[in-house]
């Protein structure tokens, strides 16, 4: 398939990134220039920052950048909505202004040189190109093992995700227009794009350490993301609980038979220990079951309210206002 030279928007969510933004922003702009020089993208391609309700001077930095060069653009959310929502806001803003988007974090951890290969893959016919980490040696042991365990659990639960792919990916506007019909408020982008379909490929890169500032994903937030990922993509946990309930009921039935036989043959023993074990075990299982079901009920609650996923409060170029809040 022959494709025209695309207009690219690099979409970058930023939350309290005043330390790292001045370092990485020029790198993104340079990438755009280089890609243009190589004839891979058009000259009016841009870098779109999404300020996710930062409490520091991130938005001021973005505004200043956009005054220096029109290829820097920015939107600012009305409050902090989290990485996934911020990224969605940027992608929805970009989709009507460009042909392809590449989403990437602003901390310089993901190798921007993989973008060349991503655009080439697009030109060769792919509509989604996943950036996949070829190694995780720069992550801490804890982050590495928890993250990899998470991908394995997610796939075992039947959610289609690309192993070791985070949110560094190229998505064409065609895909984004279809994606705009996914109205759910519990979003887990890396697991949702495979659901849209279209031709996709992977591009491999090495992940570096953060250039400055600190990670916003401590273990608690990673667990929350993992939980959201699983419950927004799969109902297998509920099935597993049902199966567990059935299994335990079966085992309990055997226990009852045993107790009855013991009673009638006159071997009834004071079953204090076994009673205690069974009741506490069942109590535990029940609490877990209620918790898992509650998680899904909570999700349904949020979905039925269908509140806006983000609200754009400000844009660096207001006249170019084609994106809608969603
Ligand atoms: N981020 C965001 N909103 C948040 C938290 C993070 O937009 O509430 C952005 C952050 O600025 C960065 C990206 O999401 O560009 C990934 O965050 P971070 O680098 O802290 O996560 P890690 O790479 O450690 O997983
Ligand atoms: Mg990071």
Short mmCIF file of C-alpha atoms and ligand atoms in Angstrom, two decimals:
data_model
loop_
_atom_site.label_atom_id
_atom_site.label_comp_id
_atom_site.label_asym_id
_atom_site.label_seq_id
_atom_site.Cartn_x
_atom_site.Cartn_y
_atom_site.Cartn_z
CA UNK A 1 0.00 0.00 0.00
CA UNK A 2 1.41 3.38 -1.05
CA UNK A 3 0.93 6.03 1.58
CA UNK A 4 1.43 9.78 1.41
CA UNK A 5 3.96 11.47 3.64
CA UNK A 6 2.06 11.78 6.93
CA UNK A 7 1.68 14.73 9.26
CA UNK A 8 2.89 13.50 12.67
CA UNK A 9 1.87 14.65 16.14
CA UNK A 10 4.04 13.42 19.01
CA UNK A 11 1.66 13.29 22.01
CA UNK A 12 3.25 13.65 25.43
CA UNK A 13 1.44 13.59 28.80
CA UNK A 14 3.22 15.66 31.45
CA UNK A 15 2.56 15.77 35.16
CA UNK A 16 4.89 17.83 37.36
CA UNK A 17 7.72 17.54 34.88
CA UNK A 18 9.37 20.97 35.21
CA UNK A 19 12.73 19.31 35.83
CA UNK A 20 12.80 17.11 32.78
CA UNK A 21 10.70 19.00 30.21
CA UNK A 22 13.35 21.62 29.34
CA UNK A 23 15.78 18.76 28.69
CA UNK A 24 13.58 16.53 26.56
CA UNK A 25 11.40 19.04 24.66
CA UNK A 26 14.22 20.11 22.29
CA UNK A 27 14.96 16.43 21.60
CA UNK A 28 11.37 15.86 20.44
CA UNK A 29 11.52 18.93 18.19
CA UNK A 30 14.83 17.81 16.75
CA UNK A 31 13.32 14.41 16.04
CA UNK A 32 10.55 16.10 14.06
CA UNK A 33 13.10 18.06 12.05
CA UNK A 34 15.18 14.94 11.39
CA UNK A 35 12.16 12.90 10.36
CA UNK A 36 11.12 15.71 8.03
CA UNK A 37 14.62 15.96 6.55
CA UNK A 38 14.54 12.22 5.95
CA UNK A 39 11.31 12.74 4.01
CA UNK A 40 9.31 10.57 6.38
CA UNK A 41 6.88 13.23 7.70
CA UNK A 42 5.56 16.63 6.61
CA UNK A 43 7.12 19.90 7.75
CA UNK A 44 4.05 20.98 9.70
CA UNK A 45 4.29 18.05 12.10
CA UNK A 46 4.17 18.98 15.79
CA UNK A 47 4.88 18.08 19.40
CA UNK A 48 1.67 18.14 21.47
CA UNK A 49 2.09 18.32 25.24
CA UNK A 50 -0.78 17.49 27.57
CA UNK A 51 -0.44 19.16 30.93
CA UNK A 52 -2.20 16.80 33.33
CA UNK A 53 -3.05 19.29 36.06
CA UNK A 54 0.55 19.80 37.17
CA UNK A 55 1.16 21.67 40.41
CA UNK A 56 4.52 23.01 39.31
CA UNK A 57 5.49 25.24 36.38
CA UNK A 58 5.04 22.56 33.70
CA UNK A 59 2.23 24.45 31.92
CA UNK A 60 4.19 27.72 31.95
CA UNK A 61 7.12 25.90 30.35
CA UNK A 62 4.85 24.44 27.66
CA UNK A 63 3.35 27.85 26.89
CA UNK A 64 6.78 29.40 26.63
CA UNK A 65 7.95 26.63 24.28
CA UNK A 66 4.96 27.18 22.01
CA UNK A 67 5.79 30.87 21.76
CA UNK A 68 9.34 30.02 20.73
CA UNK A 69 8.34 27.56 18.04
CA UNK A 70 4.86 26.92 16.60
CA UNK A 71 5.68 23.26 16.25
CA UNK A 72 5.32 23.00 20.04
CA UNK A 73 1.65 22.79 21.00
CA UNK A 74 -0.05 22.19 24.30
CA UNK A 75 -3.37 21.54 25.97
CA UNK A 76 -3.97 21.78 29.68
CA UNK A 77 -6.48 19.64 31.57
CA UNK A 78 -8.65 21.23 34.25
CA UNK A 79 -7.13 18.94 36.89
CA UNK A 80 -4.96 15.86 37.31
CA UNK A 81 -6.71 12.93 35.64
CA UNK A 82 -3.88 10.41 35.49
CA UNK A 83 -1.58 9.26 32.74
CA UNK A 84 -4.13 7.27 30.70
CA UNK A 85 -6.77 10.00 30.58
CA UNK A 86 -4.17 12.66 29.81
CA UNK A 87 -2.85 10.60 26.94
CA UNK A 88 -6.39 10.00 25.64
CA UNK A 89 -7.04 13.76 25.74
CA UNK A 90 -3.92 14.37 23.64
CA UNK A 91 -4.76 11.66 21.11
CA UNK A 92 -8.34 12.89 20.69
CA UNK A 93 -7.06 16.44 20.29
CA UNK A 94 -4.55 15.35 17.66
CA UNK A 95 -6.67 12.95 15.62
CA UNK A 96 -8.32 15.56 13.40
CA UNK A 97 -5.16 17.56 12.84
CA UNK A 98 -2.71 14.91 11.70
CA UNK A 99 -2.36 11.55 9.96
CA UNK A 100 -0.38 9.73 12.64
CA UNK A 101 0.34 10.14 16.35
CA UNK A 102 3.19 8.75 18.40
CA UNK A 103 2.59 8.74 22.15
CA UNK A 104 5.60 8.81 24.44
CA UNK A 105 6.45 9.80 28.04
CA UNK A 106 8.20 13.10 28.54
CA UNK A 107 11.04 11.78 30.69
CA UNK A 108 13.33 10.55 27.92
CA UNK A 109 13.13 6.92 29.06
CA UNK A 110 11.86 5.66 25.75
CA UNK A 111 14.34 5.85 22.89
CA UNK A 112 13.02 8.45 20.44
CA UNK A 113 15.13 6.99 17.67
CA UNK A 114 12.64 4.15 17.43
CA UNK A 115 10.28 6.70 15.85
CA UNK A 116 12.00 6.41 12.47
CA UNK A 117 11.23 2.73 12.33
CA UNK A 118 7.68 3.37 13.54
CA UNK A 119 6.95 5.82 10.74
CA UNK A 120 8.54 3.47 8.21
CA UNK A 121 6.27 0.69 9.48
CA UNK A 122 3.30 3.02 8.99
CA UNK A 123 4.41 3.82 5.45
CA UNK A 124 4.69 0.10 4.83
CA UNK A 125 1.03 -0.33 5.76
CA UNK A 126 0.69 -0.71 9.55
CA UNK A 127 -1.88 1.42 11.36
CA UNK A 128 -0.63 0.66 14.88
CA UNK A 129 3.05 0.22 15.73
CA UNK A 130 3.82 -0.91 19.28
CA UNK A 131 7.10 0.16 20.84
CA UNK A 132 8.38 -2.85 22.76
CA UNK A 133 11.22 -2.80 25.29
CA UNK A 134 13.88 -5.25 24.28
CA UNK A 135 15.42 -5.18 27.74
CA UNK A 136 14.58 -3.90 31.18
CA UNK A 137 18.02 -3.76 32.73
CA UNK A 138 17.61 -0.06 33.58
CA UNK A 139 14.47 -0.71 35.65
CA UNK A 140 14.81 -1.64 39.30
CA UNK A 141 14.51 -5.34 40.15
CA UNK A 142 11.14 -4.71 41.82
CA UNK A 143 9.72 -2.79 38.87
CA UNK A 144 11.00 -5.34 36.39
CA UNK A 145 9.62 -8.42 38.13
CA UNK A 146 6.27 -6.85 39.04
CA UNK A 147 5.77 -5.45 35.55
CA UNK A 148 6.66 -8.69 33.79
CA UNK A 149 4.56 -10.74 36.18
CA UNK A 150 1.70 -8.39 35.42
CA UNK A 151 1.87 -8.89 31.65
CA UNK A 152 1.87 -12.66 32.20
CA UNK A 153 -1.16 -12.52 34.52
CA UNK A 154 -3.03 -10.25 32.13
CA UNK A 155 -2.46 -12.55 29.17
CA UNK A 156 -3.37 -15.62 31.23
CA UNK A 157 -6.65 -13.88 32.06
CA UNK A 158 -7.40 -13.54 28.40
CA UNK A 159 -6.72 -9.83 27.85
CA UNK A 160 -4.81 -9.32 24.65
CA UNK A 161 -1.77 -7.19 25.41
CA UNK A 162 1.60 -6.81 23.77
CA UNK A 163 4.34 -8.10 26.05
CA UNK A 164 6.63 -5.36 27.42
CA UNK A 165 4.77 -2.63 25.55
CA UNK A 166 3.78 0.43 27.56
CA UNK A 167 2.39 3.57 25.97
CA UNK A 168 5.05 4.27 23.38
CA UNK A 169 3.27 3.61 20.11
CA UNK A 170 2.31 4.96 16.74
CA UNK A 171 -1.42 5.10 16.00
CA UNK A 172 -2.90 6.41 12.76
CA UNK A 173 -5.76 8.91 12.79
CA UNK A 174 -7.91 6.33 11.07
CA UNK A 175 -7.59 4.08 14.13
CA UNK A 176 -8.11 7.00 16.50
CA UNK A 177 -11.37 7.94 14.78
CA UNK A 178 -12.64 4.39 15.39
CA UNK A 179 -11.21 4.46 18.89
CA UNK A 180 -13.26 7.59 19.65
CA UNK A 181 -16.30 5.27 19.68
CA UNK A 182 -14.93 3.42 22.70
CA UNK A 183 -16.85 5.41 25.29
CA UNK A 184 -15.78 3.63 28.47
CA UNK A 185 -14.40 5.67 31.35
CA UNK A 186 -12.17 2.90 32.76
CA UNK A 187 -9.47 3.08 30.19
CA UNK A 188 -6.36 1.01 29.79
CA UNK A 189 -5.06 2.15 26.43
CA UNK A 190 -2.38 -0.46 25.80
CA UNK A 191 -4.97 -3.21 26.19
CA UNK A 192 -7.67 -1.41 24.21
CA UNK A 193 -5.83 -0.63 20.98
CA UNK A 194 -5.50 -4.33 20.07
CA UNK A 195 -9.31 -4.45 20.25
CA UNK A 196 -9.67 -1.80 17.52
CA UNK A 197 -7.98 -4.10 15.04
CA UNK A 198 -6.24 -2.95 11.83
CA UNK A 199 -2.74 -4.02 10.83
CA UNK A 200 -0.16 -3.72 13.60
CA UNK A 201 3.52 -4.45 14.14
CA UNK A 202 6.14 -4.05 16.85
CA UNK A 203 9.32 -2.03 16.94
CA UNK A 204 11.97 -2.90 19.55
CA UNK A 205 13.97 -0.39 21.60
CA UNK A 206 16.03 -0.14 24.77
CA UNK A 207 14.59 1.75 27.72
CA UNK A 208 16.82 4.25 29.48
CA UNK A 209 16.68 5.72 32.97
CA UNK A 210 14.67 8.88 33.57
CA UNK A 211 16.65 12.00 32.60
CA UNK A 212 15.46 13.97 35.64
CA UNK A 213 12.65 14.09 38.17
CA UNK A 214 11.00 11.08 39.74
CA UNK A 215 8.68 8.30 38.62
CA UNK A 216 5.00 8.87 39.33
CA UNK A 217 4.40 5.15 39.49
CA UNK A 218 5.22 3.81 42.95
CA UNK A 219 4.17 0.21 43.68
CA UNK A 220 0.71 1.28 44.89
CA UNK A 221 -0.07 3.10 41.63
CA UNK A 222 1.31 0.23 39.56
CA UNK A 223 -0.95 -2.19 41.41
CA UNK A 224 -3.90 0.13 40.79
CA UNK A 225 -3.04 0.24 37.08
CA UNK A 226 -2.70 -3.53 37.02
CA UNK A 227 -6.08 -3.95 38.68
CA UNK A 228 -7.71 -1.51 36.28
CA UNK A 229 -6.08 -3.26 33.37
CA UNK A 230 -7.37 -6.67 34.41
CA UNK A 231 -10.90 -5.59 35.30
CA UNK A 232 -11.37 -3.35 32.29
CA UNK A 233 -10.29 -6.06 29.86
CA UNK A 234 -11.41 -9.36 31.35
CA UNK A 235 -14.20 -10.94 33.37
CA UNK A 236 -12.18 -14.07 34.01
CA UNK A 237 -11.58 -13.28 37.71
CA UNK A 238 -15.32 -13.55 38.32
CA UNK A 239 -15.38 -16.90 36.53
CA UNK A 240 -12.40 -18.14 38.53
CA UNK A 241 -14.22 -17.25 41.75
CA UNK A 242 -17.33 -19.09 40.60
CA UNK A 243 -15.25 -22.14 39.75
CA UNK A 244 -13.50 -21.94 43.11
CA UNK A 245 -16.86 -21.74 44.85
CA UNK A 246 -18.06 -24.83 43.02
CA UNK A 247 -14.87 -26.71 43.85
CA UNK A 248 -15.05 -25.82 47.53
CA UNK A 249 -18.73 -26.77 47.67
CA UNK A 250 -17.80 -30.17 46.26
CA UNK A 251 -15.08 -30.67 48.83
CA UNK A 252 -17.40 -29.54 51.60
CA UNK A 253 -20.00 -32.03 50.45
CA UNK A 254 -17.47 -34.83 50.90
CA UNK A 255 -16.76 -33.51 54.40
CA UNK A 256 -20.45 -33.61 55.23
CA UNK A 257 -20.69 -37.22 54.04
CA UNK A 258 -17.66 -38.08 56.14
CA UNK A 259 -19.19 -36.40 59.20
CA UNK A 260 -22.52 -38.20 58.75
CA UNK A 261 -20.84 -41.57 58.31
CA UNK A 262 -18.69 -40.95 61.38
CA UNK A 263 -21.80 -40.01 63.33
CA UNK A 264 -23.79 -43.07 62.36
CA UNK A 265 -20.93 -45.46 62.90
CA UNK A 266 -20.36 -43.95 66.31
CA UNK A 267 -16.95 -42.48 65.58
CA UNK A 268 -18.04 -38.86 66.00
CA UNK A 269 -15.01 -36.90 67.15
CA UNK A 270 -14.81 -33.44 68.63
CA UNK A 271 -14.00 -31.71 65.32
CA UNK A 272 -12.89 -28.41 66.66
CA UNK A 273 -9.78 -28.03 64.52
CA UNK A 274 -11.38 -29.04 61.24
CA UNK A 275 -14.38 -26.76 61.86
CA UNK A 276 -12.14 -23.84 62.56
CA UNK A 277 -10.05 -24.45 59.47
CA UNK A 278 -13.04 -24.81 57.18
CA UNK A 279 -14.93 -21.78 58.46
CA UNK A 280 -11.95 -19.45 58.35
CA UNK A 281 -10.97 -20.74 54.92
CA UNK A 282 -14.47 -20.23 53.56
CA UNK A 283 -14.65 -16.81 55.23
CA UNK A 284 -11.50 -15.78 53.41
CA UNK A 285 -12.72 -17.05 50.07
CA UNK A 286 -16.01 -15.26 50.51
CA UNK A 287 -14.35 -11.97 51.30
CA UNK A 288 -12.15 -12.23 48.21
CA UNK A 289 -15.18 -13.12 46.11
CA UNK A 290 -17.15 -10.16 47.39
CA UNK A 291 -14.15 -7.91 46.82
CA UNK A 292 -13.71 -8.99 43.21
CA UNK A 293 -17.40 -8.69 42.44
CA UNK A 294 -17.45 -5.33 44.21
CA UNK A 295 -14.61 -4.15 41.97
CA UNK A 296 -16.69 -4.91 38.89
CA UNK A 297 -19.84 -3.40 40.40
CA UNK A 298 -17.82 -0.27 41.13
CA UNK A 299 -16.68 -0.19 37.53
CA UNK A 300 -20.27 -0.51 36.32
CA UNK A 301 -21.20 2.34 38.65
CA UNK A 302 -18.54 4.55 37.09
CA UNK A 303 -19.50 3.56 33.55
CA UNK A 304 -23.20 4.29 34.05
CA UNK A 305 -22.37 7.76 35.29
CA UNK A 306 -20.35 8.27 32.10
CA UNK A 307 -18.68 11.41 33.35
CA UNK A 308 -16.28 13.20 31.02
CA UNK A 309 -12.92 11.49 30.99
CA UNK A 310 -11.10 14.80 30.90
CA UNK A 311 -11.82 18.48 30.50
CA UNK A 312 -9.54 20.73 28.49
CA UNK A 313 -9.14 24.05 30.28
CA UNK A 314 -6.63 25.77 28.03
CA UNK A 315 -4.83 25.43 24.71
CA UNK A 316 -1.66 27.07 23.46
CA UNK A 317 -3.33 27.85 20.14
CA UNK A 318 -7.01 28.46 20.80
CA UNK A 319 -7.85 29.17 17.13
CA UNK A 320 -6.89 25.63 16.21
CA UNK A 321 -9.61 24.28 18.43
CA UNK A 322 -10.98 21.26 16.60
CA UNK A 323 -10.77 18.69 19.39
CA UNK A 324 -13.76 18.11 21.62
CA UNK A 325 -13.79 17.21 25.27
CA UNK A 326 -14.74 13.59 25.76
N1 LIG B 1 1.89 11.32 33.99
C1 LIG B 1 0.69 12.01 33.80
N2 LIG B 1 -0.22 12.06 34.82
C2 LIG B 1 -0.02 11.43 36.03
C3 LIG B 1 1.19 10.69 36.19
C4 LIG B 1 2.13 10.66 35.15
O1 LIG B 1 0.46 12.59 32.74
O2 LIG B 1 -0.87 11.52 36.90
C5 LIG B 1 2.88 11.26 32.88
C6 LIG B 1 4.30 11.62 33.26
O3 LIG B 1 4.52 13.02 33.17
C7 LIG B 1 5.12 10.86 32.24
C8 LIG B 1 4.28 9.62 31.98
O4 LIG B 1 2.96 9.93 32.44
O5 LIG B 1 5.26 11.56 31.02
C9 LIG B 1 4.81 8.38 32.70
O6 LIG B 1 5.04 8.67 34.07
P1 LIG B 1 6.36 8.20 34.81
O7 LIG B 1 7.56 8.46 33.98
O8 LIG B 1 6.35 8.87 36.14
O9 LIG B 1 6.11 6.64 34.97
P2 LIG B 1 7.16 5.42 34.79
O10 LIG B 1 7.93 5.67 33.52
O11 LIG B 1 8.02 5.42 35.99
O12 LIG B 1 6.28 4.21 34.69
MG1 LIG B 2 8.99 7.24 33.10
#
